[in-house]
Coordinates of C-alpha atoms and ligand atoms in Angstrom, one line a residue:
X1 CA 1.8 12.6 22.9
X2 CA 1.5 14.6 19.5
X3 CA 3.5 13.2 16.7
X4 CA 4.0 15.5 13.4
X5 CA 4.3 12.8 10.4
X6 CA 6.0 13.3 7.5
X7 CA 6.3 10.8 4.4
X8 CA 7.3 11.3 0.9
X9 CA 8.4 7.9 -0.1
X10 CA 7.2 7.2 -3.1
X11 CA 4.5 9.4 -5.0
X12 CA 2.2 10.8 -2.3
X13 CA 3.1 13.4 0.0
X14 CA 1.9 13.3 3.0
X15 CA 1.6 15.2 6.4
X16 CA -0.4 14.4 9.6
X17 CA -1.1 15.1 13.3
X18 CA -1.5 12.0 15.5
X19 CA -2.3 12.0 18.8
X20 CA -1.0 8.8 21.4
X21 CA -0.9 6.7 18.2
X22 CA -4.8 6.9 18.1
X23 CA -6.7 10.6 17.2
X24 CA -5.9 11.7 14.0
X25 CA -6.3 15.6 14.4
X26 CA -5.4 16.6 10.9
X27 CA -4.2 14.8 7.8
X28 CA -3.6 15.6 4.2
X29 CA -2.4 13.7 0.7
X30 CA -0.9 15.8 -1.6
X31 CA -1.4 13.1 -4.7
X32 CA 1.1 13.0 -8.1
X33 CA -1.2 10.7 -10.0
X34 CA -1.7 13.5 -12.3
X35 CA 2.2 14.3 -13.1
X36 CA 2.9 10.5 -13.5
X37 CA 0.0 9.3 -15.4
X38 CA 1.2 10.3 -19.1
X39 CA 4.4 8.0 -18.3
X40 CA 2.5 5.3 -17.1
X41 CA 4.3 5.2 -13.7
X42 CA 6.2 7.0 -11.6
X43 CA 9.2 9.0 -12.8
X44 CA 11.8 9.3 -9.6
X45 CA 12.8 13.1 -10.6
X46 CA 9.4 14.6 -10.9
X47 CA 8.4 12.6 -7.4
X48 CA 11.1 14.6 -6.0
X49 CA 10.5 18.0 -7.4
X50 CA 6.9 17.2 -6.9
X51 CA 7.8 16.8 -3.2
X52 CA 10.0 19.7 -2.6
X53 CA 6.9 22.1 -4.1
X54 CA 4.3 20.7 -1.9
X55 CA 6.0 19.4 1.4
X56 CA 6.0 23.6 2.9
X57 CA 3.0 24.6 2.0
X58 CA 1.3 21.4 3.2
X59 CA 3.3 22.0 6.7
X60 CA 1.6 25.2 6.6
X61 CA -1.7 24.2 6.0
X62 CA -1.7 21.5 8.8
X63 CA 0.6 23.8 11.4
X64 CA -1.4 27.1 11.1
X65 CA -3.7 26.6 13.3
X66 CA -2.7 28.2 17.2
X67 CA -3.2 25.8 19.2
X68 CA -0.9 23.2 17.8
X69 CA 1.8 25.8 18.2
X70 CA 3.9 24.5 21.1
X71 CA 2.3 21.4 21.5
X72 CA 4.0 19.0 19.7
X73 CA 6.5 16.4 20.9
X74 CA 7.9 14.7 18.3
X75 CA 8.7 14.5 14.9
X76 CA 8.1 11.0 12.5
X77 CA 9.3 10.4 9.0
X78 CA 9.8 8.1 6.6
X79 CA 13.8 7.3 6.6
X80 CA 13.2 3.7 4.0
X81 CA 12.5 2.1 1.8
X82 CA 11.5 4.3 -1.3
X83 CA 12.7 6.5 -4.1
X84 CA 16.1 8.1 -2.6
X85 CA 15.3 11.5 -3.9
X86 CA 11.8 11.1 -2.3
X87 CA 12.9 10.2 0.8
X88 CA 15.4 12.4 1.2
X89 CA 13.3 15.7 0.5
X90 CA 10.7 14.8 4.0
X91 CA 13.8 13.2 6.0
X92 CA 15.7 16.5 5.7
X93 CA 12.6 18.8 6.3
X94 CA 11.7 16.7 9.2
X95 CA 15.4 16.8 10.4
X96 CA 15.3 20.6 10.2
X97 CA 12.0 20.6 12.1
X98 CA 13.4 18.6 14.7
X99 CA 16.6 20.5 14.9
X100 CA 15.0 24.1 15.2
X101 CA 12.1 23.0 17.5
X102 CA 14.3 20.8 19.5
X103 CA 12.1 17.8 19.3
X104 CA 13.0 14.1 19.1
X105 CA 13.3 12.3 15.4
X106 CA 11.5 8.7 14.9
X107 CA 12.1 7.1 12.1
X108 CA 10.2 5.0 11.1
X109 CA 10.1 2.2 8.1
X110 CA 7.4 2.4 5.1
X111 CA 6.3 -0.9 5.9
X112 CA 6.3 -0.8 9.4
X113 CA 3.5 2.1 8.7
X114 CA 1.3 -0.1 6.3
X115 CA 1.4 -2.9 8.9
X116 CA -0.2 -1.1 11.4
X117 CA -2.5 1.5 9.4
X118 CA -5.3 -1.0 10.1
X119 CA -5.1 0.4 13.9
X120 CA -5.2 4.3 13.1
X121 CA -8.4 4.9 15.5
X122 CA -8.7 1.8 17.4
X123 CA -7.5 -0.5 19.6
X124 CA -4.1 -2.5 19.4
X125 CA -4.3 -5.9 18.4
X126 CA -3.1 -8.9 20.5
X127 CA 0.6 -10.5 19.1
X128 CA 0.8 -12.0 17.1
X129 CA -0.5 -11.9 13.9
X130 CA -0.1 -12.3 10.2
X131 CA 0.4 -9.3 8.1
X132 CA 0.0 -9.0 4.6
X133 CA 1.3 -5.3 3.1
X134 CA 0.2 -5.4 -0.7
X135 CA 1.7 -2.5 -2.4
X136 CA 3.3 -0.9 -5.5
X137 CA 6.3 -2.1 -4.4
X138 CA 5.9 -4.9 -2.1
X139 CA 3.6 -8.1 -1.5
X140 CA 5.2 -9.1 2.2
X141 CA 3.8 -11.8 4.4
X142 CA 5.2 -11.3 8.0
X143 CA 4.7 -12.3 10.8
X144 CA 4.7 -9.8 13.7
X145 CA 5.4 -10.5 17.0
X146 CA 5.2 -7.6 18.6
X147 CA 6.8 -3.5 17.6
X148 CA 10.1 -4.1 15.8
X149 CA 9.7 -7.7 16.1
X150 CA 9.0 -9.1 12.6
X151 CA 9.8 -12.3 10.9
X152 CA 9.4 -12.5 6.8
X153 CA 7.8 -15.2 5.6
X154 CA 7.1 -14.2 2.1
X155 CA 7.4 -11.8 -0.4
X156 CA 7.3 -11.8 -4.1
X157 CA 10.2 -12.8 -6.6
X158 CA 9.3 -10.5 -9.1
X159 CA 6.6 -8.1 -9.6
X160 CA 5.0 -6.4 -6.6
X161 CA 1.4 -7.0 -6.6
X162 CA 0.2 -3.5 -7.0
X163 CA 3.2 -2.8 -9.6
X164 CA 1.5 -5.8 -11.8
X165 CA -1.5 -4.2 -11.5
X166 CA 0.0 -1.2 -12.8
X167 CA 1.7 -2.6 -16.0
X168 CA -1.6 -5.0 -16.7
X169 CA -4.0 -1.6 -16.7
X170 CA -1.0 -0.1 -19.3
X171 CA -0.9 -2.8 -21.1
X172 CA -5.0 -3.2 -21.5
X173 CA -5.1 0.6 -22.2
X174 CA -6.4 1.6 -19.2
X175 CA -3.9 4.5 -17.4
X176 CA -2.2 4.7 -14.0
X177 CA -2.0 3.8 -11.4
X178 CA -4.2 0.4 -12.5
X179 CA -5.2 -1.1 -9.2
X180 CA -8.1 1.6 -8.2
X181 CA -9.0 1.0 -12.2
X182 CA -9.4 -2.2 -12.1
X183 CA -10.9 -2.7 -9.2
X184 CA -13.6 -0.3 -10.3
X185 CA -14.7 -2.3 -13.6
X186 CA -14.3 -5.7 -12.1
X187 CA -17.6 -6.3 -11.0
X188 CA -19.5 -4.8 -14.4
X189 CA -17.4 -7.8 -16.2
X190 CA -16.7 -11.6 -16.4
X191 CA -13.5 -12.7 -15.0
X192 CA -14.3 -16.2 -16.4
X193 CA -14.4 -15.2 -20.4
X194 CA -10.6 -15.3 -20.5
X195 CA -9.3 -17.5 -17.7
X196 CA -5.3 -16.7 -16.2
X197 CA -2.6 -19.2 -14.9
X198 CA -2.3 -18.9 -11.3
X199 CA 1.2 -19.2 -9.7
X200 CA 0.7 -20.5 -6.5
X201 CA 3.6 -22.0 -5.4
X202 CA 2.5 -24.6 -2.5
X203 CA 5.8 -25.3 -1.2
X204 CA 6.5 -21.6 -0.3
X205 CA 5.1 -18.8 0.9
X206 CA 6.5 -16.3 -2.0
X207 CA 4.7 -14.8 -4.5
X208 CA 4.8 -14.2 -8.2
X209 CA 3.0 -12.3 -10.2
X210 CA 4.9 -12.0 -13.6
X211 CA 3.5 -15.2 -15.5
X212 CA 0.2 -13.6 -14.6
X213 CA 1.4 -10.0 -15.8
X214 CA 3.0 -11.8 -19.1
X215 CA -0.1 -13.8 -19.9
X216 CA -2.4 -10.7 -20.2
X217 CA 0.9 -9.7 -22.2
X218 CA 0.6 -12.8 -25.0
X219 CA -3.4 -12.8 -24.7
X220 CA -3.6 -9.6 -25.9
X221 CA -0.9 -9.3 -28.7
X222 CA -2.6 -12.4 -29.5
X223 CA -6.2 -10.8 -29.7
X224 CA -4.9 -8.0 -31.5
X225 CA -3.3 -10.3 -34.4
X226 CA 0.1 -7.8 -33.5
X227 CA 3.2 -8.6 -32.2
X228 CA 2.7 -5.5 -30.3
X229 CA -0.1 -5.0 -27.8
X230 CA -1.9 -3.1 -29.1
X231 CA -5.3 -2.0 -26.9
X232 CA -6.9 -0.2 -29.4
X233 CA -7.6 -3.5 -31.6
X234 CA -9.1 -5.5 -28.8
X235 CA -12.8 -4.4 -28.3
X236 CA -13.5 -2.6 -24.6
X237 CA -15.7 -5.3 -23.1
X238 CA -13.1 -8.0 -24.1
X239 CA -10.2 -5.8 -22.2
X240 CA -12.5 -5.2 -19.2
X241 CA -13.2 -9.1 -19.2
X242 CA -8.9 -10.1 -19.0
X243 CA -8.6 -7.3 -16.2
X244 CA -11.2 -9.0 -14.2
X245 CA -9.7 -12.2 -14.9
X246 CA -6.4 -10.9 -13.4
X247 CA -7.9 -9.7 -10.9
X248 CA -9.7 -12.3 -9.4
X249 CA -6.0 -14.7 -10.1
X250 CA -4.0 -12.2 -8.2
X251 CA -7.0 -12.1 -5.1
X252 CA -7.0 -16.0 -4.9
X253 CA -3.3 -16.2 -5.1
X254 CA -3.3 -13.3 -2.2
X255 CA -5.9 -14.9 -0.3
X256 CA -5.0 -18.6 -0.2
X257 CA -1.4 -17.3 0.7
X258 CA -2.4 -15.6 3.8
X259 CA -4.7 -17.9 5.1
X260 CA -2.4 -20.8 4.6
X261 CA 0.0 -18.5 6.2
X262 CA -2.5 -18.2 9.3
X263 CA -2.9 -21.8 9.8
X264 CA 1.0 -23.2 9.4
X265 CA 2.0 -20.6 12.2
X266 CA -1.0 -21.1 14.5
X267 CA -2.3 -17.7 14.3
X268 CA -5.5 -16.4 14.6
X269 CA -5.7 -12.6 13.4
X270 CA -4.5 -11.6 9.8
X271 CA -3.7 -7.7 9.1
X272 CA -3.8 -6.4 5.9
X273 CA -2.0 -2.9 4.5
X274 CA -1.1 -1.3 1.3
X275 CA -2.4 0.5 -1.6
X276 CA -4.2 -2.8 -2.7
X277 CA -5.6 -3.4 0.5
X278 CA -8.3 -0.9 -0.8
X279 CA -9.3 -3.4 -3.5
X280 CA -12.9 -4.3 -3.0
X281 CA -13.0 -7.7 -4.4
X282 CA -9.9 -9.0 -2.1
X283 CA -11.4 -7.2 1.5
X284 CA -15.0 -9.2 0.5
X285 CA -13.2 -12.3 -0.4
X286 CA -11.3 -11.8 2.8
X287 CA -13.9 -10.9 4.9
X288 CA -15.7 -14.2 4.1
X289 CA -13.3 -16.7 3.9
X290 CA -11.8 -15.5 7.5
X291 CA -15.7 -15.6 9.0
X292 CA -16.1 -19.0 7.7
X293 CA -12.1 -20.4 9.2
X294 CA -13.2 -17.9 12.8
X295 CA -10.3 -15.7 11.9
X296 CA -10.3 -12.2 13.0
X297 CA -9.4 -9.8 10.4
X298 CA -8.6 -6.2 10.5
X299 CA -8.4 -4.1 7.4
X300 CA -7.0 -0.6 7.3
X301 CA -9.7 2.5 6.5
X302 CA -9.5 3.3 2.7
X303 CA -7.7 6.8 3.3
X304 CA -4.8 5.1 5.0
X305 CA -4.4 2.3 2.6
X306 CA -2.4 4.4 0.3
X307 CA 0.9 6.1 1.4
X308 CA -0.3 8.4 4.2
X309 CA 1.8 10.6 7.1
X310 CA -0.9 9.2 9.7
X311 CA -0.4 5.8 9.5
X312 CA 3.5 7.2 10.0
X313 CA 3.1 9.2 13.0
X314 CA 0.6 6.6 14.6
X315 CA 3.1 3.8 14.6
X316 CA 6.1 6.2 15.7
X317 CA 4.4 6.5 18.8
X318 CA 3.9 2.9 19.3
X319 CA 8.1 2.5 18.7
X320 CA 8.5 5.8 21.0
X321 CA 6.8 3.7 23.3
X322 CA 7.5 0.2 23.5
X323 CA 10.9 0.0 21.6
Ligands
KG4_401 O1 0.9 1.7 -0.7 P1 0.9 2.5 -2.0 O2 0.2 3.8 -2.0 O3 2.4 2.8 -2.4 C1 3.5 1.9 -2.2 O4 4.0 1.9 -1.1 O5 3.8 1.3 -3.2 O6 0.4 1.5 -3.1 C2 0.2 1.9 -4.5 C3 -0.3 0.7 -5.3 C4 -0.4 1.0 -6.8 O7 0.2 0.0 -7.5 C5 -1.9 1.0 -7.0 O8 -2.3 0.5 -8.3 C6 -2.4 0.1 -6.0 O9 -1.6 0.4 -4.8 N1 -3.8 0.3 -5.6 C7 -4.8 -0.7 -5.8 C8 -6.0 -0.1 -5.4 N2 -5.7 1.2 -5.0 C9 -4.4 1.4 -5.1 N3 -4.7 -1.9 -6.3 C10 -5.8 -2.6 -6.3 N4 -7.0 -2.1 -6.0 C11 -7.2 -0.9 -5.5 N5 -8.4 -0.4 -5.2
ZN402 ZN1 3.3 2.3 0.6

């Protein structure tokens, strides 16, 4: 079965060609990183406009060749969560495609993509396992018990944990989006030079990652003798030094979470997903501390980490075929 994915939910947008859930025959990211980066984050109008120029051409691109002509059976979107206006510009193109080729609509949640973008090109795992999506705007702990099956049993009360990320990189100077930043200089500095609280919360398994985002806050107006921050004052290597020391609070919070998570609900296999899934320091700290508890652990290929159409059309086969 050949699934056409479509998603514009937030800033990226995407379109693929999945076949049976598995064989990714074509797949492009049409990035905004570059429109939203002078405002620090994303700004819901320009996503949209940003959408409506690209999502054509990109349908083009992927649909020119001959011998996908006639050979598609479905249509997946993204119909939630996500900027409105975002959402709305890939649901009504993929409605139209659906009406005019006569081909069934799945829609399909953001989340349920991420959960299962670790399984783009490989075999399904066994149920059930814990999955941990770590996005801009989400840090969910689930546990999945199958397709549409899911049971919360986390998320964060405030700040998603890539949306932290975000405002720590602005507030240390250092652009958008912050995560891929970050994780870039963390292992050229000392996460130990400025040490961060770490709100761990025992009794539950929510998150929070605002006391950490307001620390770097107060350590920095208070390096920069300002009640402003003000990133220009504080020297580079001292900046790079905090960042890392976020860093490595928000992986141990993320980490000791999920495994804990693992062992009150008797599961073996954790799944990982979202744009901070690609982080480098919490896949190695993940990858040991799961060998050394004999978890198994699946993480998602960089590419579909981030918002992506194939990780869309992939799991709208799955629901086409056992929901
Ligand atoms: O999944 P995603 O593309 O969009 C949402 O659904 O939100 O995630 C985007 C988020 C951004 O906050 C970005 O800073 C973060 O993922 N991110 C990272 C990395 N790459 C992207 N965070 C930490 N380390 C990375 N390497
Ligand atoms: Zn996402």
């Amino acid at each position: 079965m050949l699934i056409l994915g479509i998603e514009t939910s937030c800033d990226e947008t995407s379109v693929a060609l999945v076949a049976n859930g598995q064989k990714v025959l074509e797949h492009i990211v049409s990035s905004q990183i570059k429109l939203h980066s002078r405002f620090s984050g994303i700004v819901p109008e320009i996503a949209s406009r940003a959408h409506l120029e690209s999502i054509n051409l990109m349908l083009e691109d992927v649909l020119r060749k001959k011998y996908y002509r006639n050979k598609i059976d479905a249509v997946a979107v993204t119909h939630e969560p996500g900027l409105i206006g975002s959402i709305l510009i890939g649901l009504i193109t993929a409605e139209v495609i659906s009406y005019v080729l006569n081909l069934p609509l799945i829609k399909v949640n953001h989340l349920e993509g991420h959960i299962f973008s670790s399984f783009i090109g490989s075999k399904l795992p066994s149920f059930p396992f814990i999955s941990l999506v770590v996005s801009g705007g989400h840090t969910d702990l689930t546990l999945v018990k199958g397709f549409g099956r899911y049971e919360i049993i986390g998320r964060t009360r405030d700040d998603a944990c890539g949306e932290a990320y975000d405002k720590v990189a602005r507030v240390l100077g250092f652009g958008y989006p912050g995560g891929p930043i970050i994780d870039a200089l963390y292992k050229k500095s000392n996460p130990d030079e400025f040490p961060l609280p770490r709100i761990v919360m025992p009794e539950s398994f929510d998150f929070s990652f605002s006391g950490l985002k307001t620390a770097v806050l107060y350590k920095m107006r208070e390096l920069a003798g300002s009640k402003k921050e003000k990133p220009k004052n504080v020297p580079l290597f001292v900046r790079k030094n905090i960042a890392a020391s976020f860093q490595k609070s928000a992986v141990n919070i993320l980490v000791k979470k999920v495994l804990r998570a693992a062992k009150v609900y008797n599961v073996n296999s954790i799944v990982l997903g979202g744009g901070v899934s690609a982080n480098e320091h919490l896949r190695n700290e993940l990858i040991n501390e799961s060998k050394s508890k004999n978890i198994e652990l699946f993480l998602p290929e960089k590419k579909y980490c981030t918002d992506n159409a194939a990780m869309i059309a992939s799991v709208a086969y799955y629901k086409w075929k056992y929901t």
